[in-house]
Amino acid sequence: MSEQRFVGKTILVTGAGSGIGKATAERLMEEGARVIAADISEKRLLDLEAAHLNDPLVAVAGDVSADETVEALVAACDGKLDGLANVAGIMDNFLPPHEVDDATWNRVMSVNLTGPVRLTRALLPMLRAAKGSIANVASEAGLKASSAGVAYTCSKHAMIGFTRSLAFYYGLEGLRANAVCPGAVATNIEVDMACSPFAMKRVGPVMAATAPPTAAPERIAAALCWLLSDDSLNVNGAIMPSDGGWCVY
């Protein structure tokens, strides 16, 4: 094992301006990686750059579900990519099936599923050539229905399916794909359960009775970096809860 697991490697991290994405990008740089950091907030990326002036960091601001952002990220790789962490995501205010509106559904699916699928597709030629590693952020909501609304739950269940499909189709080539399923994490993702009194009545007691303490983003970053590293060479298609044990309830 090495504390410099990513020397000579280029890793792309989405949602890198805050929360899990930022913690992942910073740990990767600490361990020697050249990091391509993507985030919808230019200000957050500027702050990240200011804190890492001496590190090999390339920042690309934009919506990961937009064509121009995907094109900019492909160009930023400069023909070489060893790993991808699909971290960027948004919540759905716990809206249940009978209350979810089309705008919420479409936006959540676009950012949480369609964007990562399209970005990964564009990056696959480089990742396959490098026999690299993809680490996707799914969620506790990808394992059960009681920790989010219908749009977020469906998007994260689908992210698990996408991860397994990548692992199946490209595993024999040496490209690995795995997913981490966090529970509650201290990030800047906004959630307003007050949007649905029905959801508060149904989900609130379940969350209060079973959810572990909120985790720091660095705890999830540790799992993502392990999956991106050669320490996990024998791991492919794994769906790894990092939820403080929430999945056993």
PDB file of C-alpha atoms in Angstrom:
ATOM      1  CA  MET A   1       0.000   0.000   0.000  1.00  0.00           C
ATOM      2  CA  SER A   2       1.172   3.531  -0.772  1.00  0.00           C
ATOM      3  CA  GLU A   3       0.188   6.961   0.442  1.00  0.00           C
ATOM      4  CA  GLN A   4       0.868   8.214  -3.097  1.00  0.00           C
ATOM      5  CA  ARG A   5      -1.487   5.893  -4.937  1.00  0.00           C
ATOM      6  CA  PHE A   6      -2.284   8.306  -7.772  1.00  0.00           C
ATOM      7  CA  VAL A   7       1.098   9.623  -8.871  1.00  0.00           C
ATOM      8  CA  GLY A   8       1.097   9.955 -12.654  1.00  0.00           C
ATOM      9  CA  LYS A   9      -2.674   9.495 -12.888  1.00  0.00           C
ATOM     10  CA  THR A  10      -5.400  11.846 -14.037  1.00  0.00           C
ATOM     11  CA  ILE A  11      -8.764  11.611 -12.263  1.00  0.00           C
ATOM     12  CA  LEU A  12     -11.932  13.536 -13.109  1.00  0.00           C
ATOM     13  CA  VAL A  13     -14.277  14.435 -10.242  1.00  0.00           C
ATOM     14  CA  THR A  14     -17.723  15.964 -10.728  1.00  0.00           C
ATOM     15  CA  GLY A  15     -19.320  18.034  -7.989  1.00  0.00           C
ATOM     16  CA  ALA A  16     -15.786  18.925  -6.913  1.00  0.00           C
ATOM     17  CA  GLY A  17     -16.582  22.369  -5.573  1.00  0.00           C
ATOM     18  CA  SER A  18     -18.062  21.216  -2.284  1.00  0.00           C
ATOM     19  CA  GLY A  19     -19.011  18.287  -0.088  1.00  0.00           C
ATOM     20  CA  ILE A  20     -18.036  14.778  -1.138  1.00  0.00           C
ATOM     21  CA  GLY A  21     -16.639  15.912  -4.479  1.00  0.00           C
ATOM     22  CA  LYS A  22     -14.340  18.490  -2.919  1.00  0.00           C
ATOM     23  CA  ALA A  23     -13.121  16.067  -0.262  1.00  0.00           C
ATOM     24  CA  THR A  24     -12.438  13.482  -2.963  1.00  0.00           C
ATOM     25  CA  ALA A  25     -10.586  15.922  -5.217  1.00  0.00           C
ATOM     26  CA  GLU A  26      -8.436  17.140  -2.336  1.00  0.00           C
ATOM     27  CA  ARG A  27      -7.541  13.641  -1.180  1.00  0.00           C
ATOM     28  CA  LEU A  28      -6.648  12.633  -4.724  1.00  0.00           C
ATOM     29  CA  MET A  29      -4.319  15.619  -5.029  1.00  0.00           C
ATOM     30  CA  GLU A  30      -2.749  14.809  -1.683  1.00  0.00           C
ATOM     31  CA  GLU A  31      -1.973  11.359  -3.061  1.00  0.00           C
ATOM     32  CA  GLY A  32      -0.378  12.669  -6.243  1.00  0.00           C
ATOM     33  CA  ALA A  33      -3.179  12.811  -8.808  1.00  0.00           C
ATOM     34  CA  ARG A  34      -3.742  15.409 -11.470  1.00  0.00           C
ATOM     35  CA  VAL A  35      -7.398  16.281 -10.855  1.00  0.00           C
ATOM     36  CA  ILE A  36      -9.918  17.625 -13.321  1.00  0.00           C
ATOM     37  CA  ALA A  37     -12.529  19.259 -11.112  1.00  0.00           C
ATOM     38  CA  ALA A  38     -16.028  19.854 -12.458  1.00  0.00           C
ATOM     39  CA  ASP A  39     -18.731  21.825 -10.678  1.00  0.00           C
ATOM     40  CA  ILE A  40     -21.743  23.913 -11.601  1.00  0.00           C
ATOM     41  CA  SER A  41     -20.452  26.754  -9.409  1.00  0.00           C
ATOM     42  CA  GLU A  42     -17.560  28.744 -10.848  1.00  0.00           C
ATOM     43  CA  LYS A  43     -17.077  30.484  -7.504  1.00  0.00           C
ATOM     44  CA  ARG A  44     -16.618  27.218  -5.641  1.00  0.00           C
ATOM     45  CA  LEU A  45     -14.073  26.089  -8.216  1.00  0.00           C
ATOM     46  CA  LEU A  46     -12.189  29.382  -7.928  1.00  0.00           C
ATOM     47  CA  ASP A  47     -12.022  28.863  -4.164  1.00  0.00           C
ATOM     48  CA  LEU A  48     -10.721  25.335  -4.716  1.00  0.00           C
ATOM     49  CA  GLU A  49      -8.077  26.587  -7.115  1.00  0.00           C
ATOM     50  CA  ALA A  50      -7.012  29.308  -4.673  1.00  0.00           C
ATOM     51  CA  ALA A  51      -6.500  26.695  -1.963  1.00  0.00           C
ATOM     52  CA  HIS A  52      -4.405  24.470  -4.265  1.00  0.00           C
ATOM     53  CA  LEU A  53      -2.223  26.824  -6.265  1.00  0.00           C
ATOM     54  CA  ASN A  54       0.680  24.382  -6.255  1.00  0.00           C
ATOM     55  CA  ASP A  55      -1.331  21.278  -7.097  1.00  0.00           C
ATOM     56  CA  PRO A  56      -2.070  19.859 -10.579  1.00  0.00           C
ATOM     57  CA  LEU A  57      -5.713  20.969 -10.744  1.00  0.00           C
ATOM     58  CA  VAL A  58      -7.784  21.771 -13.829  1.00  0.00           C
ATOM     59  CA  ALA A  59     -11.170  23.353 -13.081  1.00  0.00           C
ATOM     60  CA  VAL A  60     -14.125  23.218 -15.461  1.00  0.00           C
ATOM     61  CA  ALA A  61     -17.309  25.052 -14.476  1.00  0.00           C
ATOM     62  CA  GLY A  62     -20.620  23.900 -15.922  1.00  0.00           C
ATOM     63  CA  ASP A  63     -23.677  21.695 -15.613  1.00  0.00           C
ATOM     64  CA  VAL A  64     -22.659  18.046 -16.033  1.00  0.00           C
ATOM     65  CA  SER A  65     -25.904  17.398 -17.893  1.00  0.00           C
ATOM     66  CA  ALA A  66     -25.062  19.968 -20.596  1.00  0.00           C
ATOM     67  CA  ASP A  67     -23.361  19.083 -23.885  1.00  0.00           C
ATOM     68  CA  GLU A  68     -20.890  21.957 -23.674  1.00  0.00           C
ATOM     69  CA  THR A  69     -19.715  20.886 -20.223  1.00  0.00           C
ATOM     70  CA  VAL A  70     -19.155  17.308 -21.365  1.00  0.00           C
ATOM     71  CA  GLU A  71     -17.156  18.574 -24.339  1.00  0.00           C
ATOM     72  CA  ALA A  72     -15.069  20.858 -22.112  1.00  0.00           C
ATOM     73  CA  LEU A  73     -14.307  18.015 -19.704  1.00  0.00           C
ATOM     74  CA  VAL A  74     -13.245  15.683 -22.501  1.00  0.00           C
ATOM     75  CA  ALA A  75     -10.936  18.384 -23.817  1.00  0.00           C
ATOM     76  CA  ALA A  76      -9.493  19.017 -20.344  1.00  0.00           C
ATOM     77  CA  CYS A  77      -8.367  15.387 -20.131  1.00  0.00           C
ATOM     78  CA  ASP A  78      -5.970  16.023 -23.032  1.00  0.00           C
ATOM     79  CA  GLY A  79      -6.265  12.435 -24.193  1.00  0.00           C
ATOM     80  CA  LYS A  80      -5.513  10.779 -20.843  1.00  0.00           C
ATOM     81  CA  LEU A  81      -7.854   9.699 -18.055  1.00  0.00           C
ATOM     82  CA  ASP A  82      -7.260   7.017 -15.426  1.00  0.00           C
ATOM     83  CA  GLY A  83     -10.289   7.440 -13.223  1.00  0.00           C
ATOM     84  CA  LEU A  84     -13.712   9.040 -12.944  1.00  0.00           C
ATOM     85  CA  ALA A  85     -15.699   9.909  -9.838  1.00  0.00           C
ATOM     86  CA  ASN A  86     -19.320  10.757 -10.657  1.00  0.00           C
ATOM     87  CA  VAL A  87     -20.261  12.685  -7.524  1.00  0.00           C
ATOM     88  CA  ALA A  88     -22.488  15.604  -8.581  1.00  0.00           C
ATOM     89  CA  GLY A  89     -26.123  15.250  -7.578  1.00  0.00           C
ATOM     90  CA  ILE A  90     -29.259  17.011  -6.378  1.00  0.00           C
ATOM     91  CA  MET A  91     -32.180  16.040  -4.138  1.00  0.00           C
ATOM     92  CA  ASP A  92     -35.934  16.081  -4.724  1.00  0.00           C
ATOM     93  CA  ASN A  93     -37.404  17.483  -1.469  1.00  0.00           C
ATOM     94  CA  PHE A  94     -38.749  14.016  -0.596  1.00  0.00           C
ATOM     95  CA  LEU A  95     -41.692  14.385  -2.981  1.00  0.00           C
ATOM     96  CA  PRO A  96     -43.709  11.125  -3.114  1.00  0.00           C
ATOM     97  CA  PRO A  97     -45.044   9.652  -6.372  1.00  0.00           C
ATOM     98  CA  HIS A  98     -48.422  11.400  -6.226  1.00  0.00           C
ATOM     99  CA  GLU A  99     -46.831  14.824  -5.655  1.00  0.00           C
ATOM    100  CA  VAL A 100     -43.718  14.849  -7.819  1.00  0.00           C
ATOM    101  CA  ASP A 101     -43.899  17.406 -10.633  1.00  0.00           C
ATOM    102  CA  ASP A 102     -42.389  17.027 -14.092  1.00  0.00           C
ATOM    103  CA  ALA A 103     -39.814  19.782 -13.516  1.00  0.00           C
ATOM    104  CA  THR A 104     -38.445  18.095 -10.383  1.00  0.00           C
ATOM    105  CA  TRP A 105     -38.429  14.649 -11.989  1.00  0.00           C
ATOM    106  CA  ASN A 106     -36.693  15.831 -15.146  1.00  0.00           C
ATOM    107  CA  ARG A 107     -34.076  17.922 -13.328  1.00  0.00           C
ATOM    108  CA  VAL A 108     -33.184  15.187 -10.816  1.00  0.00           C
ATOM    109  CA  MET A 109     -32.922  12.552 -13.536  1.00  0.00           C
ATOM    110  CA  SER A 110     -30.870  14.893 -15.716  1.00  0.00           C
ATOM    111  CA  VAL A 111     -28.248  15.668 -13.062  1.00  0.00           C
ATOM    112  CA  ASN A 112     -28.212  12.381 -11.146  1.00  0.00           C
ATOM    113  CA  LEU A 113     -28.463   9.901 -14.006  1.00  0.00           C
ATOM    114  CA  THR A 114     -28.513  11.202 -17.580  1.00  0.00           C
ATOM    115  CA  GLY A 115     -25.588  13.580 -17.032  1.00  0.00           C
ATOM    116  CA  PRO A 116     -23.290  10.945 -15.503  1.00  0.00           C
ATOM    117  CA  VAL A 117     -24.252   8.395 -18.173  1.00  0.00           C
ATOM    118  CA  ARG A 118     -23.515  10.806 -21.012  1.00  0.00           C
ATOM    119  CA  LEU A 119     -20.280  12.047 -19.443  1.00  0.00           C
ATOM    120  CA  THR A 120     -19.085   8.508 -18.775  1.00  0.00           C
ATOM    121  CA  ARG A 121     -19.936   7.487 -22.332  1.00  0.00           C
ATOM    122  CA  ALA A 122     -17.825  10.349 -23.675  1.00  0.00           C
ATOM    123  CA  LEU A 123     -14.890   9.426 -21.434  1.00  0.00           C
ATOM    124  CA  LEU A 124     -14.997   5.655 -21.955  1.00  0.00           C
ATOM    125  CA  PRO A 125     -12.468   5.546 -24.804  1.00  0.00           C
ATOM    126  CA  MET A 126      -9.793   7.037 -22.524  1.00  0.00           C
ATOM    127  CA  LEU A 127     -10.846   5.034 -19.478  1.00  0.00           C
ATOM    128  CA  ARG A 128     -10.852   1.757 -21.407  1.00  0.00           C
ATOM    129  CA  ALA A 129      -7.435   2.498 -22.882  1.00  0.00           C
ATOM    130  CA  ALA A 130      -6.052   3.177 -19.391  1.00  0.00           C
ATOM    131  CA  LYS A 131      -7.777   0.153 -17.803  1.00  0.00           C
ATOM    132  CA  GLY A 132      -9.025   2.704 -15.331  1.00  0.00           C
ATOM    133  CA  SER A 133     -11.598   2.859 -12.578  1.00  0.00           C
ATOM    134  CA  ILE A 134     -15.024   4.487 -12.276  1.00  0.00           C
ATOM    135  CA  ALA A 135     -16.423   5.266  -8.826  1.00  0.00           C
ATOM    136  CA  ASN A 136     -20.045   6.383  -8.838  1.00  0.00           C
ATOM    137  CA  VAL A 137     -21.907   7.959  -5.958  1.00  0.00           C
ATOM    138  CA  ALA A 138     -25.252   6.210  -5.577  1.00  0.00           C
ATOM    139  CA  SER A 139     -27.007   6.587  -2.220  1.00  0.00           C
ATOM    140  CA  GLU A 140     -28.758   4.869   0.638  1.00  0.00           C
ATOM    141  CA  ALA A 141     -31.758   5.768  -1.521  1.00  0.00           C
ATOM    142  CA  GLY A 142     -30.380   3.408  -4.146  1.00  0.00           C
ATOM    143  CA  LEU A 143     -30.863   0.536  -1.702  1.00  0.00           C
ATOM    144  CA  LYS A 144     -34.305   1.307  -0.282  1.00  0.00           C
ATOM    145  CA  ALA A 145     -37.260   3.679  -0.620  1.00  0.00           C
ATOM    146  CA  SER A 146     -37.412   5.340   2.795  1.00  0.00           C
ATOM    147  CA  SER A 147     -34.585   7.868   2.580  1.00  0.00           C
ATOM    148  CA  ALA A 148     -35.677  10.205  -0.256  1.00  0.00           C
ATOM    149  CA  GLY A 149     -38.482  11.088  -2.638  1.00  0.00           C
ATOM    150  CA  VAL A 150     -39.431   9.125  -5.728  1.00  0.00           C
ATOM    151  CA  ALA A 151     -37.245  11.007  -8.234  1.00  0.00           C
ATOM    152  CA  TYR A 152     -34.040  10.772  -6.205  1.00  0.00           C
ATOM    153  CA  THR A 153     -34.758   7.158  -5.242  1.00  0.00           C
ATOM    154  CA  CYS A 154     -35.297   6.137  -8.856  1.00  0.00           C
ATOM    155  CA  SER A 155     -32.214   8.019 -10.054  1.00  0.00           C
ATOM    156  CA  LYS A 156     -29.967   6.332  -7.497  1.00  0.00           C
ATOM    157  CA  HIS A 157     -31.404   2.860  -8.088  1.00  0.00           C
ATOM    158  CA  ALA A 158     -30.663   3.481 -11.762  1.00  0.00           C
ATOM    159  CA  MET A 159     -27.118   4.623 -10.950  1.00  0.00           C
ATOM    160  CA  ILE A 160     -26.527   1.236  -9.331  1.00  0.00           C
ATOM    161  CA  GLY A 161     -27.792  -0.462 -12.490  1.00  0.00           C
ATOM    162  CA  PHE A 162     -25.532   1.732 -14.608  1.00  0.00           C
ATOM    163  CA  THR A 163     -22.548   0.845 -12.430  1.00  0.00           C
ATOM    164  CA  ARG A 164     -23.199  -2.870 -12.757  1.00  0.00           C
ATOM    165  CA  SER A 165     -23.670  -2.568 -16.503  1.00  0.00           C
ATOM    166  CA  LEU A 166     -20.298  -0.834 -16.841  1.00  0.00           C
ATOM    167  CA  ALA A 167     -18.676  -3.529 -14.712  1.00  0.00           C
ATOM    168  CA  PHE A 168     -20.206  -6.310 -16.810  1.00  0.00           C
ATOM    169  CA  TYR A 169     -19.431  -4.918 -20.231  1.00  0.00           C
ATOM    170  CA  TYR A 170     -15.867  -3.706 -19.622  1.00  0.00           C
ATOM    171  CA  GLY A 171     -14.578  -5.720 -16.678  1.00  0.00           C
ATOM    172  CA  LEU A 172     -12.818  -8.291 -18.844  1.00  0.00           C
ATOM    173  CA  GLU A 173     -10.871  -5.424 -20.443  1.00  0.00           C
ATOM    174  CA  GLY A 174      -9.555  -4.296 -17.064  1.00  0.00           C
ATOM    175  CA  LEU A 175     -11.863  -1.300 -16.589  1.00  0.00           C
ATOM    176  CA  ARG A 176     -13.600  -1.412 -13.212  1.00  0.00           C
ATOM    177  CA  ALA A 177     -16.812   0.308 -12.074  1.00  0.00           C
ATOM    178  CA  ASN A 178     -18.133   0.409  -8.519  1.00  0.00           C
ATOM    179  CA  ALA A 179     -20.521   2.556  -6.512  1.00  0.00           C
ATOM    180  CA  VAL A 180     -20.590   4.003  -3.009  1.00  0.00           C
ATOM    181  CA  CYS A 181     -23.929   4.421  -1.239  1.00  0.00           C
ATOM    182  CA  PRO A 182     -23.671   7.192   1.371  1.00  0.00           C
ATOM    183  CA  GLY A 183     -26.228   7.847   4.051  1.00  0.00           C
ATOM    184  CA  ALA A 184     -26.638  11.325   5.494  1.00  0.00           C
ATOM    185  CA  VAL A 185     -23.574  13.455   4.690  1.00  0.00           C
ATOM    186  CA  ALA A 186     -22.760  17.062   5.561  1.00  0.00           C
ATOM    187  CA  THR A 187     -22.921  18.653   2.089  1.00  0.00           C
ATOM    188  CA  ASN A 188     -24.539  21.714   0.529  1.00  0.00           C
ATOM    189  CA  ILE A 189     -27.312  19.716  -1.178  1.00  0.00           C
ATOM    190  CA  GLU A 190     -30.563  21.463  -0.307  1.00  0.00           C
ATOM    191  CA  VAL A 191     -33.531  19.487   1.029  1.00  0.00           C
ATOM    192  CA  ASP A 192     -36.904  20.920   2.049  1.00  0.00           C
ATOM    193  CA  MET A 193     -39.130  18.214   3.477  1.00  0.00           C
ATOM    194  CA  ALA A 194     -41.698  20.889   4.326  1.00  0.00           C
ATOM    195  CA  CYS A 195     -42.653  20.800   0.636  1.00  0.00           C
ATOM    196  CA  SER A 196     -44.640  17.655   1.395  1.00  0.00           C
ATOM    197  CA  PRO A 197     -46.465  17.204   4.704  1.00  0.00           C
ATOM    198  CA  PHE A 198     -47.358  13.718   3.480  1.00  0.00           C
ATOM    199  CA  ALA A 199     -43.665  12.856   3.117  1.00  0.00           C
ATOM    200  CA  MET A 200     -42.808  14.340   6.505  1.00  0.00           C
ATOM    201  CA  LYS A 201     -45.473  12.178   8.149  1.00  0.00           C
ATOM    202  CA  ARG A 202     -44.379   9.001   6.345  1.00  0.00           C
ATOM    203  CA  VAL A 203     -40.605   9.358   6.109  1.00  0.00           C
ATOM    204  CA  GLY A 204     -39.854  11.480   9.176  1.00  0.00           C
ATOM    205  CA  PRO A 205     -40.423   8.776  11.823  1.00  0.00           C
ATOM    206  CA  VAL A 206     -38.443   6.203   9.811  1.00  0.00           C
ATOM    207  CA  MET A 207     -35.481   8.559   9.439  1.00  0.00           C
ATOM    208  CA  ALA A 208     -35.574   9.559  13.104  1.00  0.00           C
ATOM    209  CA  ALA A 209     -35.638   5.952  14.251  1.00  0.00           C
ATOM    210  CA  THR A 210     -32.989   4.485  11.961  1.00  0.00           C
ATOM    211  CA  ALA A 211     -30.622   7.115  10.511  1.00  0.00           C
ATOM    212  CA  PRO A 212     -27.093   7.219  12.003  1.00  0.00           C
ATOM    213  CA  PRO A 213     -25.302  10.518  12.686  1.00  0.00           C
ATOM    214  CA  THR A 214     -24.440  12.664   9.682  1.00  0.00           C
ATOM    215  CA  ALA A 215     -21.038  11.766   8.251  1.00  0.00           C
ATOM    216  CA  ALA A 216     -18.279  14.138   7.197  1.00  0.00           C
ATOM    217  CA  PRO A 217     -17.632  14.199   3.426  1.00  0.00           C
ATOM    218  CA  GLU A 218     -14.089  12.914   4.011  1.00  0.00           C
ATOM    219  CA  ARG A 219     -15.506   9.557   5.101  1.00  0.00           C
ATOM    220  CA  ILE A 220     -17.155   9.045   1.724  1.00  0.00           C
ATOM    221  CA  ALA A 221     -14.097  10.379  -0.100  1.00  0.00           C
ATOM    222  CA  ALA A 222     -12.006   7.669   1.565  1.00  0.00           C
ATOM    223  CA  ALA A 223     -14.210   4.966   0.045  1.00  0.00           C
ATOM    224  CA  LEU A 224     -14.227   6.610  -3.381  1.00  0.00           C
ATOM    225  CA  CYS A 225     -10.455   6.976  -3.434  1.00  0.00           C
ATOM    226  CA  TRP A 226     -10.007   3.350  -2.437  1.00  0.00           C
ATOM    227  CA  LEU A 227     -12.221   2.254  -5.325  1.00  0.00           C
ATOM    228  CA  LEU A 228     -10.306   4.513  -7.713  1.00  0.00           C
ATOM    229  CA  SER A 229      -6.956   3.139  -6.564  1.00  0.00           C
ATOM    230  CA  ASP A 230      -5.112  -0.076  -7.361  1.00  0.00           C
ATOM    231  CA  ASP A 231      -5.765  -1.193  -3.783  1.00  0.00           C
ATOM    232  CA  SER A 232      -9.181  -2.334  -5.061  1.00  0.00           C
ATOM    233  CA  LEU A 233      -7.998  -4.102  -8.210  1.00  0.00           C
ATOM    234  CA  ASN A 234     -10.054  -7.204  -7.386  1.00  0.00           C
ATOM    235  CA  VAL A 235     -13.260  -5.210  -6.857  1.00  0.00           C
ATOM    236  CA  ASN A 236     -15.617  -4.702  -9.802  1.00  0.00           C
ATOM    237  CA  GLY A 237     -19.373  -4.161  -9.848  1.00  0.00           C
ATOM    238  CA  ALA A 238     -19.490  -3.708  -6.077  1.00  0.00           C
ATOM    239  CA  ILE A 239     -22.165  -1.586  -4.430  1.00  0.00           C
ATOM    240  CA  MET A 240     -20.562  -0.374  -1.215  1.00  0.00           C
ATOM    241  CA  PRO A 241     -22.659   1.181   1.538  1.00  0.00           C
ATOM    242  CA  SER A 242     -20.846   3.908   3.452  1.00  0.00           C
ATOM    243  CA  ASP A 243     -23.739   4.833   5.676  1.00  0.00           C
ATOM    244  CA  GLY A 244     -22.757   4.143   9.268  1.00  0.00           C
ATOM    245  CA  GLY A 245     -24.697   0.878   9.179  1.00  0.00           C
ATOM    246  CA  TRP A 246     -28.006   2.430   8.079  1.00  0.00           C
ATOM    247  CA  CYS A 247     -28.543  -0.269   5.429  1.00  0.00           C
ATOM    248  CA  VAL A 248     -29.022  -2.970   8.077  1.00  0.00           C
ATOM    249  CA  TYR A 249     -32.223  -1.360   9.334  1.00  0.00           C
TER     250      TYR A 249
END
